[in-house]
mmCIF file of C-alpha atoms in Angstrom:
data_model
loop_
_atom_site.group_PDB
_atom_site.id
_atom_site.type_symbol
_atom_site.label_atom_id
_atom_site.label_comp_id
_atom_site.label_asym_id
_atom_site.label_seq_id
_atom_site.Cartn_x
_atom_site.Cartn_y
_atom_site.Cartn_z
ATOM 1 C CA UNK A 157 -24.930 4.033 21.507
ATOM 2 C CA UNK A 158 -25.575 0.497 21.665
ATOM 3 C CA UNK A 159 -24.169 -1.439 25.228
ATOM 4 C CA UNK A 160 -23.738 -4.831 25.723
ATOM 5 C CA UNK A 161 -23.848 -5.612 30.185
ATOM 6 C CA UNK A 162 -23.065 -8.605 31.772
ATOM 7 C CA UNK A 163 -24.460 -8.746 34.885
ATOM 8 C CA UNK A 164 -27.841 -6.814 33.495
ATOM 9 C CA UNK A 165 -30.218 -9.358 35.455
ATOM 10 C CA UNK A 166 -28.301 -8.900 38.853
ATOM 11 C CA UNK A 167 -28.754 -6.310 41.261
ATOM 12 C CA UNK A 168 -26.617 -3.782 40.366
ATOM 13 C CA UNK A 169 -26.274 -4.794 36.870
ATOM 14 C CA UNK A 170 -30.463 -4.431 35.935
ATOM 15 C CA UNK A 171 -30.569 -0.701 37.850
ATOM 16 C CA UNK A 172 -27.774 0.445 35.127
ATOM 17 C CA UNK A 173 -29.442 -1.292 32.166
ATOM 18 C CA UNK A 174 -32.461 1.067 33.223
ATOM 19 C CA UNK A 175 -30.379 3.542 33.452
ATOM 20 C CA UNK A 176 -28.358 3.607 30.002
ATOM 21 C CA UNK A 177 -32.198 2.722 28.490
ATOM 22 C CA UNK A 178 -33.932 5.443 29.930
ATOM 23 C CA UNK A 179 -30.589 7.776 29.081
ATOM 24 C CA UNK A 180 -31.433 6.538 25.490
ATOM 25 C CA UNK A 181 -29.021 3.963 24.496
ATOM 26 C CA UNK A 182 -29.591 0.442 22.976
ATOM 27 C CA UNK A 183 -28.488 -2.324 25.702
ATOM 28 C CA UNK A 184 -27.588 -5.899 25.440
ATOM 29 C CA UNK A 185 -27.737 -7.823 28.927
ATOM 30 C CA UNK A 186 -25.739 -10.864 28.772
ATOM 31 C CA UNK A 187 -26.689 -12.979 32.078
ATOM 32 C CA UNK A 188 -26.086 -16.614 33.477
ATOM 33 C CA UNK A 189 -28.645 -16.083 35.994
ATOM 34 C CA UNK A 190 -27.125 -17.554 38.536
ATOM 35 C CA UNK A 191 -27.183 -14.868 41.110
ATOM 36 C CA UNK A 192 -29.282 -12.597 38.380
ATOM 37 C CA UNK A 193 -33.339 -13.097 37.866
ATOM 38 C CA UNK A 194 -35.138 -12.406 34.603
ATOM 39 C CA UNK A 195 -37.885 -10.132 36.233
ATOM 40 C CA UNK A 196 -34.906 -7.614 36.295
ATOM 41 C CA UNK A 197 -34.745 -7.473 32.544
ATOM 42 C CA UNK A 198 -35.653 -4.033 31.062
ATOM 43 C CA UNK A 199 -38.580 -5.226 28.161
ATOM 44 C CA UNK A 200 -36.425 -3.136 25.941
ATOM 45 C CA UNK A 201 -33.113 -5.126 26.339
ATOM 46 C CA UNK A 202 -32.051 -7.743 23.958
ATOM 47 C CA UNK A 203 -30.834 -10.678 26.380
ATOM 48 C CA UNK A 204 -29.015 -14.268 25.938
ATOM 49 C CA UNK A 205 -28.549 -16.564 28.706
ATOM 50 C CA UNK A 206 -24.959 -16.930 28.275
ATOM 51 C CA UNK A 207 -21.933 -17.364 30.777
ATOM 52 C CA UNK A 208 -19.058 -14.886 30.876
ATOM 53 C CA UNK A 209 -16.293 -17.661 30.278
ATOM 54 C CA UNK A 210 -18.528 -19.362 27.492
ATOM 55 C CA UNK A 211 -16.648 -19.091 23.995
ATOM 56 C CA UNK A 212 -19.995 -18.013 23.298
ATOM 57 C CA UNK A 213 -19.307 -14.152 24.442
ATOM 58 C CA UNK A 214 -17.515 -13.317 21.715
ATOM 59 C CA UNK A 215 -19.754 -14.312 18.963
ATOM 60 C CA UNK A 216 -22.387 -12.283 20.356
ATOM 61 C CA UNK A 217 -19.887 -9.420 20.900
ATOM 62 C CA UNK A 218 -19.207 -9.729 17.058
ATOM 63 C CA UNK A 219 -23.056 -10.098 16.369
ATOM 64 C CA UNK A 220 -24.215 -7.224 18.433
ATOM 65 C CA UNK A 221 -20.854 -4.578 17.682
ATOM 66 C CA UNK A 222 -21.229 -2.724 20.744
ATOM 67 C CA UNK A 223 -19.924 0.701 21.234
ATOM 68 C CA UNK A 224 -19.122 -0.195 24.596
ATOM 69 C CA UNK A 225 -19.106 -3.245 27.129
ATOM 70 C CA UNK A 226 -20.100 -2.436 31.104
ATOM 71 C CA UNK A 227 -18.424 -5.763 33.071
ATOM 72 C CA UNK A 228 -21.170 -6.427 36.171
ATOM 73 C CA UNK A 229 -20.783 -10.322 35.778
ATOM 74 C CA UNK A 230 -18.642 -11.522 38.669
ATOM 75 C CA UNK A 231 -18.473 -13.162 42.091
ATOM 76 C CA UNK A 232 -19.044 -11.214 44.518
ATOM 77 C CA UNK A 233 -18.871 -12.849 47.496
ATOM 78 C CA UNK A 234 -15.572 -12.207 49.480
ATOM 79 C CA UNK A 235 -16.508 -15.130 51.798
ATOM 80 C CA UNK A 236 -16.948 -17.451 49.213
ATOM 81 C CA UNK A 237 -13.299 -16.003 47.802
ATOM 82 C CA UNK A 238 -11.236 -16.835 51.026
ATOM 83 C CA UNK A 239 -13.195 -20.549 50.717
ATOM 84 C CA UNK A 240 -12.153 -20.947 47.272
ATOM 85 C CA UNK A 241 -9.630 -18.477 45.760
ATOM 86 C CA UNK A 242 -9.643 -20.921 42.573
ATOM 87 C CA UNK A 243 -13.377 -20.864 42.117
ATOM 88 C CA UNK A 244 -13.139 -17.088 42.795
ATOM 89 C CA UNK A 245 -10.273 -16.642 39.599
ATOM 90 C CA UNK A 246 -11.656 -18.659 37.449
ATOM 91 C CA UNK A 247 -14.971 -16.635 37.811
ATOM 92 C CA UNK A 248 -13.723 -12.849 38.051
ATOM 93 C CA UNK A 249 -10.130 -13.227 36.275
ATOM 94 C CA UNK A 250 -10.497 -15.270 33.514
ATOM 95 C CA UNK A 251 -13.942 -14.107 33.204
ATOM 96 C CA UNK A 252 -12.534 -10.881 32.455
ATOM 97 C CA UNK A 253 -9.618 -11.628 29.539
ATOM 98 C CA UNK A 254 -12.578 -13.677 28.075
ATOM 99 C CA UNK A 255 -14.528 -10.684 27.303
ATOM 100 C CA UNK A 256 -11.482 -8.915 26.805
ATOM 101 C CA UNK A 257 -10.077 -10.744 23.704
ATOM 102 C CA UNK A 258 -13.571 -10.495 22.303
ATOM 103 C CA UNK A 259 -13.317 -6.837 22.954
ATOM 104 C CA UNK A 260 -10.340 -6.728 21.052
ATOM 105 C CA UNK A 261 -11.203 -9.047 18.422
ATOM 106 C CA UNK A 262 -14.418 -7.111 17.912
ATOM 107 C CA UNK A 263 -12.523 -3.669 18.070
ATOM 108 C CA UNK A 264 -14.997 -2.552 20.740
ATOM 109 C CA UNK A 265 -14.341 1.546 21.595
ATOM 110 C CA UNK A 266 -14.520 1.341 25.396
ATOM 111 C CA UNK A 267 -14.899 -1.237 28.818
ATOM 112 C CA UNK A 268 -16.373 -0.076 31.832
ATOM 113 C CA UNK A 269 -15.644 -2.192 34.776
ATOM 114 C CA UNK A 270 -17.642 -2.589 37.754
ATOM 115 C CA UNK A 271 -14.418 -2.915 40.131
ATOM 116 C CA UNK A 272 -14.359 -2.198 44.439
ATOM 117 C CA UNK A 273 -12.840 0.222 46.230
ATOM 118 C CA UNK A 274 -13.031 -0.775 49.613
ATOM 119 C CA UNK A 275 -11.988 -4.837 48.403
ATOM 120 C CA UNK A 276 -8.972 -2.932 46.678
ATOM 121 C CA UNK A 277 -7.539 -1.086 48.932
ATOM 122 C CA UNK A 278 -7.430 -2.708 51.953
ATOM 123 C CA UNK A 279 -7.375 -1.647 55.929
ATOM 124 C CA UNK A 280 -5.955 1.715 55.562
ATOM 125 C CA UNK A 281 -5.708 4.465 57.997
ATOM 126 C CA UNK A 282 -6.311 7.466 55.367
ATOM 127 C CA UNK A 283 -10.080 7.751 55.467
ATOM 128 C CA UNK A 284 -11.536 8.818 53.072
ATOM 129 C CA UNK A 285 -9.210 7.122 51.028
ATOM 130 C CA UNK A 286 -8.338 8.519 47.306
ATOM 131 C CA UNK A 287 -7.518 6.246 43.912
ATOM 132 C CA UNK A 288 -4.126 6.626 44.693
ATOM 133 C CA UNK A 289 -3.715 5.375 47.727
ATOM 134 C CA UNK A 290 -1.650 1.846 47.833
ATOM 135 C CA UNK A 291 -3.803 -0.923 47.226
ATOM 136 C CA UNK A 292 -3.505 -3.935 49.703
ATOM 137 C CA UNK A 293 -6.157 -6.077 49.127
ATOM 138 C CA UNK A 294 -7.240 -8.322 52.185
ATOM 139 C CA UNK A 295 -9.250 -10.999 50.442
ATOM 140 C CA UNK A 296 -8.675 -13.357 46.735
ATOM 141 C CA UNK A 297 -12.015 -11.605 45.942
ATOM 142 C CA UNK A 298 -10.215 -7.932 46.549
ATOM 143 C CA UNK A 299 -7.034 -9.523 44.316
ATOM 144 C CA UNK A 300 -9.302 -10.046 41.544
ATOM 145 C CA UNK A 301 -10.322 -7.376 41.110
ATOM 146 C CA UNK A 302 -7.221 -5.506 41.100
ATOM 147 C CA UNK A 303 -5.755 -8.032 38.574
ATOM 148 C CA UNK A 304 -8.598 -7.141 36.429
ATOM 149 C CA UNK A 305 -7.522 -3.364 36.547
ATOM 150 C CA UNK A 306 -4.082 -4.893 35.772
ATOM 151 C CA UNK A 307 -5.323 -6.100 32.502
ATOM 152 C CA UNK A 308 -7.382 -3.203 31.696
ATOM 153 C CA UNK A 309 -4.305 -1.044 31.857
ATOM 154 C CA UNK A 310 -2.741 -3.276 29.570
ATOM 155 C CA UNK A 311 -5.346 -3.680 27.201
ATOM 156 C CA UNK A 312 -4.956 0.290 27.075
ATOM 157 C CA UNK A 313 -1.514 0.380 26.343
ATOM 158 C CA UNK A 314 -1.054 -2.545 24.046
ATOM 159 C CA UNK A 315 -4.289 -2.173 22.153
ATOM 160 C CA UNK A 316 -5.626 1.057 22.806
ATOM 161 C CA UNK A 317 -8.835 0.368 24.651
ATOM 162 C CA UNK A 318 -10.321 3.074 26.576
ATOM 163 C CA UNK A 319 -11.416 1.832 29.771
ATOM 164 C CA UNK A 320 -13.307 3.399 33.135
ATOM 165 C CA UNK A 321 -13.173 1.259 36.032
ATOM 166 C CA UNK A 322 -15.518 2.502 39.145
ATOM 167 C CA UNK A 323 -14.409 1.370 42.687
ATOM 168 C CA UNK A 324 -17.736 0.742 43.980
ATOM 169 C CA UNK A 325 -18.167 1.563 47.954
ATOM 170 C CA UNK A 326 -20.853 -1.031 49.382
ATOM 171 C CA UNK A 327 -23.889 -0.793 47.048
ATOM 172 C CA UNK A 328 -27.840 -1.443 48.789
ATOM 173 C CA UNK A 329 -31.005 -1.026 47.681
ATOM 174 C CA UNK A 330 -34.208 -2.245 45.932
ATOM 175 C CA UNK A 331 -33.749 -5.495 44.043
ATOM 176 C CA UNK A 332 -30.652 -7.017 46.375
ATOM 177 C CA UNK A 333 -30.702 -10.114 47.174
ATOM 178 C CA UNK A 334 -31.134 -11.094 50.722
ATOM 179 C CA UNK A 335 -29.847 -14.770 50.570
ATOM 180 C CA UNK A 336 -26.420 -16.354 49.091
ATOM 181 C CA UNK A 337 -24.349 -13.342 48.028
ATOM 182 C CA UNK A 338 -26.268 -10.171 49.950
ATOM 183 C CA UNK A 339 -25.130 -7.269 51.699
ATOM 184 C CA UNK A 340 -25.727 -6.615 55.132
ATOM 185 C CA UNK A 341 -28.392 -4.076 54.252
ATOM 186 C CA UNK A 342 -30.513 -6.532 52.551
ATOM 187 C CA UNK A 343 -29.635 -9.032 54.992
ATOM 188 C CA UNK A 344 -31.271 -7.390 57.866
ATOM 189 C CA UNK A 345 -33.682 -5.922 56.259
ATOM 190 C CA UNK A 346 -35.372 -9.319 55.286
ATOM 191 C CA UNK A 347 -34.870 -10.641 58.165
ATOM 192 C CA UNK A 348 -36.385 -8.380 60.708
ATOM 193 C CA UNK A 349 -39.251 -7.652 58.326
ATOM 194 C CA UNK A 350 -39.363 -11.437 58.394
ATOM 195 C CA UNK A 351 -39.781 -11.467 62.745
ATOM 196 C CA UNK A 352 -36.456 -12.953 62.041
ATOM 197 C CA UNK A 353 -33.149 -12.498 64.224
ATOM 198 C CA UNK A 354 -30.320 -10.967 62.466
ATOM 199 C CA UNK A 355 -26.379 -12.373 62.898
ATOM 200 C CA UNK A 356 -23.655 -9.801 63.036
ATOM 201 C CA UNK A 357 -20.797 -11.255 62.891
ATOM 202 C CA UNK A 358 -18.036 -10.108 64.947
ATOM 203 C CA UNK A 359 -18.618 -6.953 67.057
ATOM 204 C CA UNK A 360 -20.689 -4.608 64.789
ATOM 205 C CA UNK A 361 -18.017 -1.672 64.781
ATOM 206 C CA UNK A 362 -16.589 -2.544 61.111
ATOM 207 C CA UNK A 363 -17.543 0.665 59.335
ATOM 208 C CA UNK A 364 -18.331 0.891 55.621
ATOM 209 C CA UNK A 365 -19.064 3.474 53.027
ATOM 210 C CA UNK A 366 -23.007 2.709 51.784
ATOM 211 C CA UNK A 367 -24.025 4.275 48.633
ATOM 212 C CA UNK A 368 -27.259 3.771 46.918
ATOM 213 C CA UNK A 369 -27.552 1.434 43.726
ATOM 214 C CA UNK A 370 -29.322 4.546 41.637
ATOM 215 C CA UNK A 371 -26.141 6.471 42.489
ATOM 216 C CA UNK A 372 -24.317 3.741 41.210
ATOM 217 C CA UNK A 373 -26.264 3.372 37.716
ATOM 218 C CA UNK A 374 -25.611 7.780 36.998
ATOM 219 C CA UNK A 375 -22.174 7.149 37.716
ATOM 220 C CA UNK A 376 -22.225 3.991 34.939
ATOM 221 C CA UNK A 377 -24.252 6.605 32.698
ATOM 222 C CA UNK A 378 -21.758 9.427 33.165
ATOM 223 C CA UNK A 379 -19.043 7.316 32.901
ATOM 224 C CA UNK A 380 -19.823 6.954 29.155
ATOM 225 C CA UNK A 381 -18.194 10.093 28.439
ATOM 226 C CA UNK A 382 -15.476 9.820 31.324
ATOM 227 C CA UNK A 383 -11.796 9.187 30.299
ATOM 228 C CA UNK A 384 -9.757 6.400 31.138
ATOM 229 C CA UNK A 385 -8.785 5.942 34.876
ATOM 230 C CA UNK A 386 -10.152 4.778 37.845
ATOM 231 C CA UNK A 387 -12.952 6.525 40.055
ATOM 232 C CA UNK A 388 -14.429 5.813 43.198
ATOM 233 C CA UNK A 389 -17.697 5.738 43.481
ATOM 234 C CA UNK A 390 -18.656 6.207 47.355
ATOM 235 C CA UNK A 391 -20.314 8.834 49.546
ATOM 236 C CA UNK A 392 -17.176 9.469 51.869
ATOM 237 C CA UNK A 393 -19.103 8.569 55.034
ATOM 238 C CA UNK A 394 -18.575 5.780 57.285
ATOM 239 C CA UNK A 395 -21.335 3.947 59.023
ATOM 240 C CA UNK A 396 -20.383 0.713 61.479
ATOM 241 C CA UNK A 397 -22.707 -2.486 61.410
ATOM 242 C CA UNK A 398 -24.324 -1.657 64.443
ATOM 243 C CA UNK A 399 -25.801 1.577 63.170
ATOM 244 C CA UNK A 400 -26.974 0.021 59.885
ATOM 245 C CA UNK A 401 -28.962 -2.364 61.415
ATOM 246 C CA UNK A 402 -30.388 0.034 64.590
ATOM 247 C CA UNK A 403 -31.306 2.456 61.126
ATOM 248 C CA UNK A 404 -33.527 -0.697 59.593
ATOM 249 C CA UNK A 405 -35.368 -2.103 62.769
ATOM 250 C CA UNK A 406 -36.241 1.590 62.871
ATOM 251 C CA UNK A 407 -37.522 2.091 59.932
ATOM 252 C CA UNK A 408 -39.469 -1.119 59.935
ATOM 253 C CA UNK A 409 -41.174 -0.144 62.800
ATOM 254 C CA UNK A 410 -39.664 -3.202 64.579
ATOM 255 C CA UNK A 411 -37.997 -3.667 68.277
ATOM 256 C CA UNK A 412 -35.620 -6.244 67.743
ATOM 257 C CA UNK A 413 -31.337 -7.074 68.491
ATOM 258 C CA UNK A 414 -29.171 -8.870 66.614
ATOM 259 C CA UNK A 415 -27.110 -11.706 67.366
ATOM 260 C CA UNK A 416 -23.691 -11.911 67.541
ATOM 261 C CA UNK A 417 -21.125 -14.394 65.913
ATOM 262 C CA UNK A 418 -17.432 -14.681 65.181
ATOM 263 C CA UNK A 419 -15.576 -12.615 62.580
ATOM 264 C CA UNK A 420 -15.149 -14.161 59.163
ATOM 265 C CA UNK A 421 -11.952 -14.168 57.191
ATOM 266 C CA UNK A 422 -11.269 -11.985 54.749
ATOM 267 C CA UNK A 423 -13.001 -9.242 56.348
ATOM 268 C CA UNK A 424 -11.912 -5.327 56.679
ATOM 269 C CA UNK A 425 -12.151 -3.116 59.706
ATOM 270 C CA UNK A 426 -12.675 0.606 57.863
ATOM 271 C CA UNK A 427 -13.529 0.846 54.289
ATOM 272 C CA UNK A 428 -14.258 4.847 52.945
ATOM 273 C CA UNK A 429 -13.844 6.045 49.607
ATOM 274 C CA UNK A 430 -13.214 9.774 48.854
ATOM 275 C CA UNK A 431 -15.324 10.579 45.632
ATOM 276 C CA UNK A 432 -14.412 13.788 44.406
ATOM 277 C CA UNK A 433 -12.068 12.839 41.755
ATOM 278 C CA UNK A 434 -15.091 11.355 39.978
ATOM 279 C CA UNK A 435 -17.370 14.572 40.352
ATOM 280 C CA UNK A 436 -14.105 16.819 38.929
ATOM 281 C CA UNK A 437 -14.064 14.260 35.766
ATOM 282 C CA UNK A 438 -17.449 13.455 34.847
ATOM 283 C CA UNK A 439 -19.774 15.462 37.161
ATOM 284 C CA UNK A 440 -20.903 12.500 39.548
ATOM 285 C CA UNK A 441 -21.842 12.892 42.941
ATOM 286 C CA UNK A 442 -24.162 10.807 45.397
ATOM 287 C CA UNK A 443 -27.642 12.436 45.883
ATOM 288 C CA UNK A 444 -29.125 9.867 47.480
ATOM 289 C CA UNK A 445 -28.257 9.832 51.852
ATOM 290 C CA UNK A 446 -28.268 6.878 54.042
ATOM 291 C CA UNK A 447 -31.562 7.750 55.968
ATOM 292 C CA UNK A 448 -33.822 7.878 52.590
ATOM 293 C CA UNK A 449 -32.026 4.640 50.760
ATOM 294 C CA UNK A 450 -32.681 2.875 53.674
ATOM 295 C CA UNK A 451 -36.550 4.123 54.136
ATOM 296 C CA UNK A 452 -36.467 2.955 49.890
ATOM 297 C CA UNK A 453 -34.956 -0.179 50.298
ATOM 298 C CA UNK A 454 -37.054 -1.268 53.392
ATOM 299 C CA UNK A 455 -40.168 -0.358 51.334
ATOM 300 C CA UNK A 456 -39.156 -2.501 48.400
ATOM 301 C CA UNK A 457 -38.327 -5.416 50.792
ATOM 302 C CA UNK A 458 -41.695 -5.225 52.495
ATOM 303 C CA UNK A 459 -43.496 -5.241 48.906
ATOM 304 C CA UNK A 460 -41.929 -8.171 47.233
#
């Protein structure tokens, strides 16, 4: 099959186009690089420097006919979201029905979305929490990307596009970024490699649901042959801030403390996804624990 990603020069985004290349398919990366980098490009993608809102998108969708188109382009920054919701839209909603009218217009077979489980759902007290569960969404960077589910459901109905949307639990690993839009794993892990202090912000006891970015691209490679719904993608365990950064300065070899500052807006206490409804529809489950993606990811940090 022949896939077109956007995203496919950003963290998560390159680790799938590897993924879907090495699983045998043809891939098209369509990047902005503005949080992606080049040096992530697979030599066997076919790439153009183009923008997700750019009227540009759908000629090459009507160029390259892909079988299928695997939505990584976004903001992803729920910070940046709460500073400026607009911004935020423009980016991940209209972003979105741009590729989606070219989707249509190009009579592409099937959309998978990289959406977030945790942003989606909210504080909620059932932990680990399922795909049903009532979505609340805490943050204009959660709210997009439930209105972006909203408008794959109705491209599915009114049009007939198949669509798999994966509610991501916090993805780490090789190739994140540790400045601008980073995860805490990357974060600290740069940092204390660095002799650097670390900041948590607020009191280290928010708990989230880590699962490794190969994890992430099987699931995207599965998900090929999934039917439409939505899946989360997660490990079901819960690990605070505190622990996740006592784990690194460990495994770096380093005696060091963080820093504390105040809690930022926007920001959830709990966040666990259960994962078995993916694993009873398309035969994904993590493989990869906590301990040994955070002994990879260090090592990849201290290398580059």
């Amino acid at each position: 099959m022949k896939i077109l990603i956007t995203g496919g020069a950003g963290f998560i985004g390159s680790h799938i186009q590897d993924g879907y290349i090495k699983a045998g398919h043809k891939v098209v990366v369509v990047d902005n690089l503005c949080a992606g980098n080049k040096k992530n490009l697979n030599s066997k993608s076919k790439f153009y420097k183009v923008d997700i809102a750019s009227p540009k998108v759908k000629a090459i969708i009507k160029k390259e006919k892909p079988d299928i188109i695997s939505h990584h382009a976004a903001q992803i920054d729920v910070r940046k979201s709460v500073a400026d919701p607009i911004w935020d839209a423009e980016v991940n909603i209209l972003g979105i029905i741009n590729l989606l009218e070219a989707t249509r217009e190009a009579r592409v077979k099937k959309f998978i979305f990289a959406s977030s489980g945790g942003a989606i759902y909210g504080d909620t007290k059932a932990i680990p929490t399922q795909e049903g569960h009532l979505e609340q969404p805490a943050s204009p960077y959660g709210i997009g990307k439930l209105t972006s589910e909203k408008y794959l459901d109705y491209y599915n109905l009114q049009y007939g596009l198949e669509y798999v949307a994966l509610r991501y639990a916090n993805v780490y690993g090789p190739r994140q970024n540790s400045k601008g839009e980073a995860g805490v794993v990357a974060i600290f892990a740069d940092r204390i490699l660095a002799g650097e202090q670390a900041t948590i912000y607020g009191d280290g006891k928010n708990t989230r649901d880590y699962v490794f970015v190969e994890d992430i691209a099987r699931a995207n490679v599965l998900a090929i042959k999934a039917k439409t719904g939505k899946y989360n993608i997660a490990t079901s365990k819960e690990t605070n801030i505190n622990k996740i950064f006592d784990k690194i300065a460990k495994t770096a070899g380093v005696k060091t403390k963080p820093k504390y500052g105040p809690a930022k807006p926007g920001e959830q206490r709990r966040s666990c996804l259960d994962w078995s409804l993916a694993k009873k529809a398309f035969g994904w489950q993590p493989e990869v624990g906590i301990d040994e993606g955070i002994g990879r990811t260090v090592d990849w940090f201290r290398n580059h």
